PDB file of C-alpha atoms and ligand atoms in Angstrom:
ATOM      1  CA  MET A  29       2.224 -11.074  -6.432  1.00  0.00           C
ATOM      2  CA  THR A  30       1.281  -8.386  -9.471  1.00  0.00           C
ATOM      3  CA  ASN A  31       2.482  -8.415 -12.906  1.00  0.00           C
ATOM      4  CA  LYS A  32       1.443  -4.700 -13.110  1.00  0.00           C
ATOM      5  CA  GLU A  33       4.184  -2.473 -13.115  1.00  0.00           C
ATOM      6  CA  ILE A  34       4.254   0.396  -9.199  1.00  0.00           C
ATOM      7  CA  TYR A  35       6.415   3.381  -8.878  1.00  0.00           C
ATOM      8  CA  ILE A  36       6.105   6.083  -6.134  1.00  0.00           C
ATOM      9  CA  ILE A  37       5.421  10.111  -7.257  1.00  0.00           C
ATOM     10  CA  VAL A  38       6.146  12.520  -4.124  1.00  0.00           C
ATOM     11  CA  ALA A  39       7.586  16.080  -4.648  1.00  0.00           C
ATOM     12  CA  VAL A  40      10.237  17.238  -2.691  1.00  0.00           C
ATOM     13  CA  ASP A  41      11.906  20.371  -1.319  1.00  0.00           C
ATOM     14  CA  CYS A  42      16.347  20.819  -1.658  1.00  0.00           C
ATOM     15  CA  LYS A  43      15.550  19.432   2.216  1.00  0.00           C
ATOM     16  CA  ASN A  44      13.781  15.921   1.157  1.00  0.00           C
ATOM     17  CA  GLY A  45      10.591  17.738   3.394  1.00  0.00           C
ATOM     18  CA  ILE A  46       7.538  16.491   1.692  1.00  0.00           C
ATOM     19  CA  GLY A  47       4.436  17.937   4.225  1.00  0.00           C
ATOM     20  CA  LYS A  48       3.708  20.134   7.307  1.00  0.00           C
ATOM     21  CA  ASP A  49       1.100  19.805   9.643  1.00  0.00           C
ATOM     22  CA  ASN A  50      -1.144  16.812   7.791  1.00  0.00           C
ATOM     23  CA  ALA A  51      -0.815  19.401   4.273  1.00  0.00           C
ATOM     24  CA  MET A  52       1.660  19.930   1.100  1.00  0.00           C
ATOM     25  CA  PRO A  53       4.251  22.800   2.523  1.00  0.00           C
ATOM     26  CA  TRP A  54       3.190  24.635  -1.830  1.00  0.00           C
ATOM     27  CA  HIS A  55       0.858  24.741  -4.344  1.00  0.00           C
ATOM     28  CA  PHE A  56       2.450  24.520  -8.241  1.00  0.00           C
ATOM     29  CA  LYS A  57      -1.328  24.656 -10.002  1.00  0.00           C
ATOM     30  CA  LYS A  58       2.047  23.013 -13.266  1.00  0.00           C
ATOM     31  CA  GLU A  59       2.986  20.039 -10.266  1.00  0.00           C
ATOM     32  CA  THR A  60      -0.614  19.346  -8.821  1.00  0.00           C
ATOM     33  CA  GLN A  61      -0.848  19.082 -13.831  1.00  0.00           C
ATOM     34  CA  TYR A  62       1.637  16.911 -13.930  1.00  0.00           C
ATOM     35  CA  PHE A  63       0.295  14.622 -11.104  1.00  0.00           C
ATOM     36  CA  LYS A  64      -2.842  14.382 -12.560  1.00  0.00           C
ATOM     37  CA  GLU A  65      -1.440  13.478 -17.007  1.00  0.00           C
ATOM     38  CA  ILE A  66       1.072  11.146 -14.445  1.00  0.00           C
ATOM     39  CA  THR A  67      -1.743   8.831 -13.412  1.00  0.00           C
ATOM     40  CA  LEU A  68      -4.530   9.359 -15.184  1.00  0.00           C
ATOM     41  CA  THR A  69      -2.741   8.289 -18.069  1.00  0.00           C
ATOM     42  CA  THR A  70      -2.705   4.390 -19.545  1.00  0.00           C
ATOM     43  CA  LYS A  71      -1.203   3.399 -22.946  1.00  0.00           C
ATOM     44  CA  ASP A  72      -4.766   1.110 -23.011  1.00  0.00           C
ATOM     45  CA  PRO A  73      -7.858   3.813 -22.382  1.00  0.00           C
ATOM     46  CA  SER A  74     -10.229   0.463 -21.339  1.00  0.00           C
ATOM     47  CA  LYS A  75      -8.052   0.905 -18.162  1.00  0.00           C
ATOM     48  CA  LYS A  76      -7.312   2.631 -15.060  1.00  0.00           C
ATOM     49  CA  ASN A  77      -4.470   2.810 -12.218  1.00  0.00           C
ATOM     50  CA  MET A  78      -5.176   2.879  -8.641  1.00  0.00           C
ATOM     51  CA  VAL A  79      -3.659   5.040  -6.223  1.00  0.00           C
ATOM     52  CA  ILE A  80      -2.734   3.736  -3.177  1.00  0.00           C
ATOM     53  CA  MET A  81      -2.710   6.901   0.247  1.00  0.00           C
ATOM     54  CA  GLY A  82      -1.949   6.087   3.197  1.00  0.00           C
ATOM     55  CA  LYS A  83      -4.797   7.530   6.004  1.00  0.00           C
ATOM     56  CA  ASN A  84      -3.048  11.000   6.565  1.00  0.00           C
ATOM     57  CA  THR A  85      -2.834  11.299   3.516  1.00  0.00           C
ATOM     58  CA  TRP A  86      -6.078  11.413   2.364  1.00  0.00           C
ATOM     59  CA  TYR A  87      -8.089  13.143   4.295  1.00  0.00           C
ATOM     60  CA  SER A  88      -4.680  16.034   3.789  1.00  0.00           C
ATOM     61  CA  LEU A  89      -6.325  16.353   0.689  1.00  0.00           C
ATOM     62  CA  PRO A  90      -9.320  18.825  -0.600  1.00  0.00           C
ATOM     63  CA  GLU A  91     -12.980  17.543   0.459  1.00  0.00           C
ATOM     64  CA  LYS A  92     -13.594  18.747  -3.279  1.00  0.00           C
ATOM     65  CA  TYR A  93     -10.644  17.225  -5.020  1.00  0.00           C
ATOM     66  CA  ARG A  94     -11.206  12.784  -3.563  1.00  0.00           C
ATOM     67  CA  PRO A  95     -11.494  10.292  -4.188  1.00  0.00           C
ATOM     68  CA  LEU A  96      -9.458  11.600  -7.478  1.00  0.00           C
ATOM     69  CA  LYS A  97     -10.964  11.732 -10.638  1.00  0.00           C
ATOM     70  CA  ASP A  98      -9.986   8.174 -12.624  1.00  0.00           C
ATOM     71  CA  ARG A  99      -8.311   6.158  -9.780  1.00  0.00           C
ATOM     72  CA  LYS A 100      -8.831   3.366  -8.738  1.00  0.00           C
ATOM     73  CA  ASN A 101      -9.021   5.156  -5.159  1.00  0.00           C
ATOM     74  CA  VAL A 102      -7.324   2.418  -2.133  1.00  0.00           C
ATOM     75  CA  VAL A 103      -6.743   4.068   0.965  1.00  0.00           C
ATOM     76  CA  LEU A 104      -4.516   2.365   3.659  1.00  0.00           C
ATOM     77  CA  THR A 105      -5.562   1.914   7.478  1.00  0.00           C
ATOM     78  CA  ARG A 106      -5.127  -0.737  10.760  1.00  0.00           C
ATOM     79  CA  ASP A 107      -8.639   0.527  11.542  1.00  0.00           C
ATOM     80  CA  LYS A 108     -10.628  -2.547  10.377  1.00  0.00           C
ATOM     81  CA  PHE A 109     -13.971  -0.029  10.498  1.00  0.00           C
ATOM     82  CA  LEU A 110     -12.508   1.950   9.116  1.00  0.00           C
ATOM     83  CA  GLN A 111     -15.594   2.782   5.716  1.00  0.00           C
ATOM     84  CA  ILE A 112     -15.410   5.166   3.258  1.00  0.00           C
ATOM     85  CA  GLU A 113     -17.038   6.555  -0.352  1.00  0.00           C
ATOM     86  CA  GLY A 114     -15.863   5.573  -3.068  1.00  0.00           C
ATOM     87  CA  VAL A 115     -12.810   3.782  -1.393  1.00  0.00           C
ATOM     88  CA  GLU A 116     -11.622   0.754  -0.864  1.00  0.00           C
ATOM     89  CA  ILE A 117      -9.971  -0.020   2.154  1.00  0.00           C
ATOM     90  CA  TYR A 118      -6.492  -2.270   3.198  1.00  0.00           C
ATOM     91  CA  THR A 119      -4.858  -3.048   6.749  1.00  0.00           C
ATOM     92  CA  SER A 120      -1.661  -4.133   3.985  1.00  0.00           C
ATOM     93  CA  LEU A 121       0.018  -2.174   1.302  1.00  0.00           C
ATOM     94  CA  ASP A 122       0.532  -6.389  -0.789  1.00  0.00           C
ATOM     95  CA  GLU A 123      -3.783  -6.460   0.553  1.00  0.00           C
ATOM     96  CA  ALA A 124      -4.163  -3.095  -1.722  1.00  0.00           C
ATOM     97  CA  ILE A 125      -1.553  -3.727  -4.868  1.00  0.00           C
ATOM     98  CA  ASN A 126      -3.510  -7.154  -5.115  1.00  0.00           C
ATOM     99  CA  SER A 127      -6.752  -6.326  -4.892  1.00  0.00           C
ATOM    100  CA  ALA A 128      -5.617  -4.657  -8.867  1.00  0.00           C
ATOM    101  CA  GLY A 129      -7.802  -6.849 -11.861  1.00  0.00           C
ATOM    102  CA  ASP A 130      -7.222  -6.542 -14.864  1.00  0.00           C
ATOM    103  CA  ASP A 131      -9.074  -3.599 -16.043  1.00  0.00           C
ATOM    104  CA  ILE A 132      -5.803  -1.533 -13.868  1.00  0.00           C
ATOM    105  CA  GLU A 133      -2.176  -1.151 -15.539  1.00  0.00           C
ATOM    106  CA  THR A 134       0.036   0.350 -13.095  1.00  0.00           C
ATOM    107  CA  ILE A 135       0.043   1.545  -9.355  1.00  0.00           C
ATOM    108  CA  PHE A 136       0.811   3.930  -7.933  1.00  0.00           C
ATOM    109  CA  VAL A 137       2.361   4.550  -4.420  1.00  0.00           C
ATOM    110  CA  ILE A 138       1.658   8.852  -3.375  1.00  0.00           C
ATOM    111  CA  GLY A 139       2.028   9.255   0.267  1.00  0.00           C
ATOM    112  CA  GLY A 140       2.594   9.979   2.679  1.00  0.00           C
ATOM    113  CA  ALA A 141       6.077   9.466   4.515  1.00  0.00           C
ATOM    114  CA  THR A 142       4.668   6.401   6.348  1.00  0.00           C
ATOM    115  CA  LEU A 143       3.603   4.478   3.042  1.00  0.00           C
ATOM    116  CA  PHE A 144       6.930   5.597   1.380  1.00  0.00           C
ATOM    117  CA  LYS A 145       9.477   4.150   3.661  1.00  0.00           C
ATOM    118  CA  GLU A 146       7.213   0.800   3.113  1.00  0.00           C
ATOM    119  CA  SER A 147       7.172   0.931  -0.644  1.00  0.00           C
ATOM    120  CA  LEU A 148      10.787   2.033  -1.135  1.00  0.00           C
ATOM    121  CA  ILE A 149      12.114  -1.628   0.224  1.00  0.00           C
ATOM    122  CA  HIS A 150       9.019  -3.324  -1.797  1.00  0.00           C
ATOM    123  CA  GLU A 151      10.756  -6.092  -4.265  1.00  0.00           C
ATOM    124  CA  ASN A 152       8.098  -5.406  -6.582  1.00  0.00           C
ATOM    125  CA  LEU A 153       8.674  -1.523  -6.744  1.00  0.00           C
ATOM    126  CA  THR A 154      10.306  -0.522 -10.933  1.00  0.00           C
ATOM    127  CA  GLY A 155      10.386   3.580  -9.644  1.00  0.00           C
ATOM    128  CA  ILE A 156      10.406   6.799  -8.361  1.00  0.00           C
ATOM    129  CA  TYR A 157       8.129   9.989 -10.622  1.00  0.00           C
ATOM    130  CA  VAL A 158      10.692  12.674  -8.093  1.00  0.00           C
ATOM    131  CA  THR A 159       9.733  16.286  -8.831  1.00  0.00           C
ATOM    132  CA  PHE A 160      12.212  18.266  -6.857  1.00  0.00           C
ATOM    133  CA  ILE A 161      11.138  21.498  -6.003  1.00  0.00           C
ATOM    134  CA  GLU A 162      14.841  23.857  -5.566  1.00  0.00           C
ATOM    135  CA  ASN A 163      14.197  25.547  -2.933  1.00  0.00           C
ATOM    136  CA  GLU A 164      13.170  24.990   1.296  1.00  0.00           C
ATOM    137  CA  TYR A 165       9.715  25.498   2.645  1.00  0.00           C
ATOM    138  CA  GLU A 166       9.505  24.298   6.731  1.00  0.00           C
ATOM    139  CA  CYS A 167       8.540  20.547   6.390  1.00  0.00           C
ATOM    140  CA  ASP A 168       7.323  18.171   9.295  1.00  0.00           C
ATOM    141  CA  THR A 169       7.394  15.106   7.822  1.00  0.00           C
ATOM    142  CA  TYR A 170      10.270  14.056   5.420  1.00  0.00           C
ATOM    143  CA  PHE A 171      11.021  11.068   1.922  1.00  0.00           C
ATOM    144  CA  PRO A 172      12.984   9.115   3.262  1.00  0.00           C
ATOM    145  CA  GLU A 173      16.417   8.152   1.275  1.00  0.00           C
ATOM    146  CA  ILE A 174      16.286   5.959  -1.973  1.00  0.00           C
ATOM    147  CA  PRO A 175      17.297   2.022  -2.154  1.00  0.00           C
ATOM    148  CA  SER A 176      20.895   2.734  -4.142  1.00  0.00           C
ATOM    149  CA  LYS A 177      19.460  -0.266  -6.781  1.00  0.00           C
ATOM    150  CA  PHE A 178      17.480   3.153  -8.324  1.00  0.00           C
ATOM    151  CA  SER A 179      19.917   4.011  -9.350  1.00  0.00           C
ATOM    152  CA  ASN A 180      18.661   5.241 -12.811  1.00  0.00           C
ATOM    153  CA  LYS A 181      18.039   8.942 -12.836  1.00  0.00           C
ATOM    154  CA  GLN A 182      15.372  10.025 -16.284  1.00  0.00           C
ATOM    155  CA  LEU A 183      15.184  13.920 -16.258  1.00  0.00           C
ATOM    156  CA  LEU A 184      12.157  13.717 -18.048  1.00  0.00           C
ATOM    157  CA  LYS A 185      11.128  18.089 -18.082  1.00  0.00           C
ATOM    158  CA  GLU A 186      12.664  21.749 -15.490  1.00  0.00           C
ATOM    159  CA  GLU A 187       8.964  23.722 -14.794  1.00  0.00           C
ATOM    160  CA  GLU A 188       9.032  27.081 -13.272  1.00  0.00           C
ATOM    161  CA  GLU A 189       6.511  28.376 -11.548  1.00  0.00           C
ATOM    162  CA  ASP A 190       6.741  31.584  -9.560  1.00  0.00           C
ATOM    163  CA  GLY A 191      10.166  32.570  -9.375  1.00  0.00           C
ATOM    164  CA  VAL A 192      10.357  29.120  -8.519  1.00  0.00           C
ATOM    165  CA  LYS A 193      12.211  25.537 -10.787  1.00  0.00           C
ATOM    166  CA  PHE A 194      10.980  21.966 -10.054  1.00  0.00           C
ATOM    167  CA  LYS A 195      12.811  19.264 -12.181  1.00  0.00           C
ATOM    168  CA  PHE A 196      10.459  15.548 -13.724  1.00  0.00           C
ATOM    169  CA  MET A 197      12.530  12.998 -12.420  1.00  0.00           C
ATOM    170  CA  LEU A 198      12.206   9.336 -12.645  1.00  0.00           C
ATOM    171  CA  TRP A 199      14.664   7.046 -10.959  1.00  0.00           C
ATOM    172  CA  LYS A 200      14.775   3.002 -11.776  1.00  0.00           C
TER     173      LYS A 200
HETATM  174  N1  NAP B  10       4.507  15.812  -0.742  1.00  0.00           N
HETATM  175  C1  NAP B  10       4.497  14.979  -2.203  1.00  0.00           C
HETATM  176  O1  NAP B  10       4.716  13.732  -2.852  1.00  0.00           O
HETATM  177  C2  NAP B  10       3.908  13.955  -1.225  1.00  0.00           C
HETATM  178  C3  NAP B  10       1.828  13.061  -1.215  1.00  0.00           C
HETATM  179  C4  NAP B  10       1.441  13.079  -0.036  1.00  0.00           C
HETATM  180  C5  NAP B  10       1.820  12.845   0.579  1.00  0.00           C
HETATM  181  N2  NAP B  10       2.039  14.034   1.976  1.00  0.00           N
HETATM  182  C6  NAP B  10       2.506  15.049   2.783  1.00  0.00           C
HETATM  183  O2  NAP B  10       2.758  13.111   3.820  1.00  0.00           O
HETATM  184  C7  NAP B  10       2.405  13.973   4.986  1.00  0.00           C
HETATM  185  C8  NAP B  10       0.698  13.093   5.421  1.00  0.00           C
HETATM  186  O3  NAP B  10       2.277  11.454   5.699  1.00  0.00           O
HETATM  187  P1  NAP B  10       2.139  10.460   6.349  1.00  0.00           P
HETATM  188  O4  NAP B  10       3.297   9.733   6.839  1.00  0.00           O
HETATM  189  O5  NAP B  10       1.574  10.801   8.341  1.00  0.00           O
HETATM  190  O6  NAP B  10       0.722  10.341   6.683  1.00  0.00           O
HETATM  191  P2  NAP B  10       0.268   8.154   5.750  1.00  0.00           P
HETATM  192  O7  NAP B  10       0.960   7.923   5.569  1.00  0.00           O
HETATM  193  O8  NAP B  10      -0.308   9.146   4.476  1.00  0.00           O
HETATM  194  O9  NAP B  10      -1.012   7.735   6.671  1.00  0.00           O
HETATM  195  C9  NAP B  10      -0.845   7.448   7.415  1.00  0.00           C
HETATM  196  C10 NAP B  10      -1.691   6.500   7.798  1.00  0.00           C
HETATM  197  O10 NAP B  10      -1.609   5.874   7.050  1.00  0.00           O
HETATM  198  C11 NAP B  10      -2.021   3.670   7.010  1.00  0.00           C
HETATM  199  N3  NAP B  10      -0.727   3.603   6.951  1.00  0.00           N
HETATM  200  C12 NAP B  10       0.493   3.473   6.393  1.00  0.00           C
HETATM  201  N4  NAP B  10       0.644   2.706   5.668  1.00  0.00           N
HETATM  202  C13 NAP B  10      -0.266   1.249   6.430  1.00  0.00           C
HETATM  203  C14 NAP B  10      -0.006   0.086   6.191  1.00  0.00           C
HETATM  204  N5  NAP B  10       1.022  -0.247   5.009  1.00  0.00           N
HETATM  205  N6  NAP B  10      -0.328  -1.254   6.208  1.00  0.00           N
HETATM  206  C15 NAP B  10      -2.341  -0.136   6.840  1.00  0.00           C
HETATM  207  N7  NAP B  10      -1.964   1.298   7.111  1.00  0.00           N
HETATM  208  C16 NAP B  10      -1.279   1.805   7.228  1.00  0.00           C
HETATM  209  C17 NAP B  10      -1.914   3.962   8.588  1.00  0.00           C
HETATM  210  O11 NAP B  10      -3.330   4.389   9.576  1.00  0.00           O
HETATM  211  P3  NAP B  10      -3.568   3.828  11.284  1.00  0.00           P
HETATM  212  O12 NAP B  10      -3.446   5.098  12.538  1.00  0.00           O
HETATM  213  O13 NAP B  10      -5.470   4.752  10.711  1.00  0.00           O
HETATM  214  O14 NAP B  10      -3.805   2.653  11.458  1.00  0.00           O
HETATM  215  C18 NAP B  10      -1.057   5.245   9.282  1.00  0.00           C
HETATM  216  O15 NAP B  10      -1.114   5.755  10.718  1.00  0.00           O
HETATM  217  C19 NAP B  10       0.529  14.977   5.504  1.00  0.00           C
HETATM  218  O16 NAP B  10       1.573  16.104   4.822  1.00  0.00           O
HETATM  219  C20 NAP B  10       0.961  15.436   3.320  1.00  0.00           C
HETATM  220  O17 NAP B  10       0.458  16.927   3.416  1.00  0.00           O
HETATM  221  C21 NAP B  10       3.825  14.911   0.790  1.00  0.00           C
END
């Protein structure tokens, strides 16, 4: 198993909603910017980070933004025949994690609900970057309960956009 740090990164509304009709229920520039900053930043400039996502999340990304730039993009599916240009495809989370070589610094699980559920109970999960959006949206997909072992809750920053407040937190 890898010795790299593995984080979930997610944005939730006040009812833990994360998605609607295989898309994001909200659009905030500051939230998108934060996601980019966290998933792109490396301490070692010669390395990059890996983003792992479920197949639905891949297709939910606007075509012009995928694969996500300057990160190793990994998509999970049980479909052994799926091929996507510029992306590595694996059929299990551990297979994806174990594919991270020396060029990868940190692994981020970026969604969606199916993959979050499995990752939250993964023994090697280091922490969870959660953006709490203080508003309610119509959602059909929800973030599972965070296991109680993640008890160290750090507020990294607070922002506001279009009259909506959000809190960027790291749970470890
Ligand atoms: N708010 C946020 O931060 C955030 C972030 C990401 C996504 N989202 C939202 O979440 C929703 C999508 O979530 P979702 O639960 O429907 O889909 P998902 O987790 O993105 O994708 C589910 C699919 O991925 C594959 N998969 C997942 N885990 C796997 C595993 N361990 N091994 C092999 N294959 C695996 C399976 O594909 P096959 O069926 O092909 O086997 C599964 O059907 C969208 O609305 C999206 O916008 C929100």
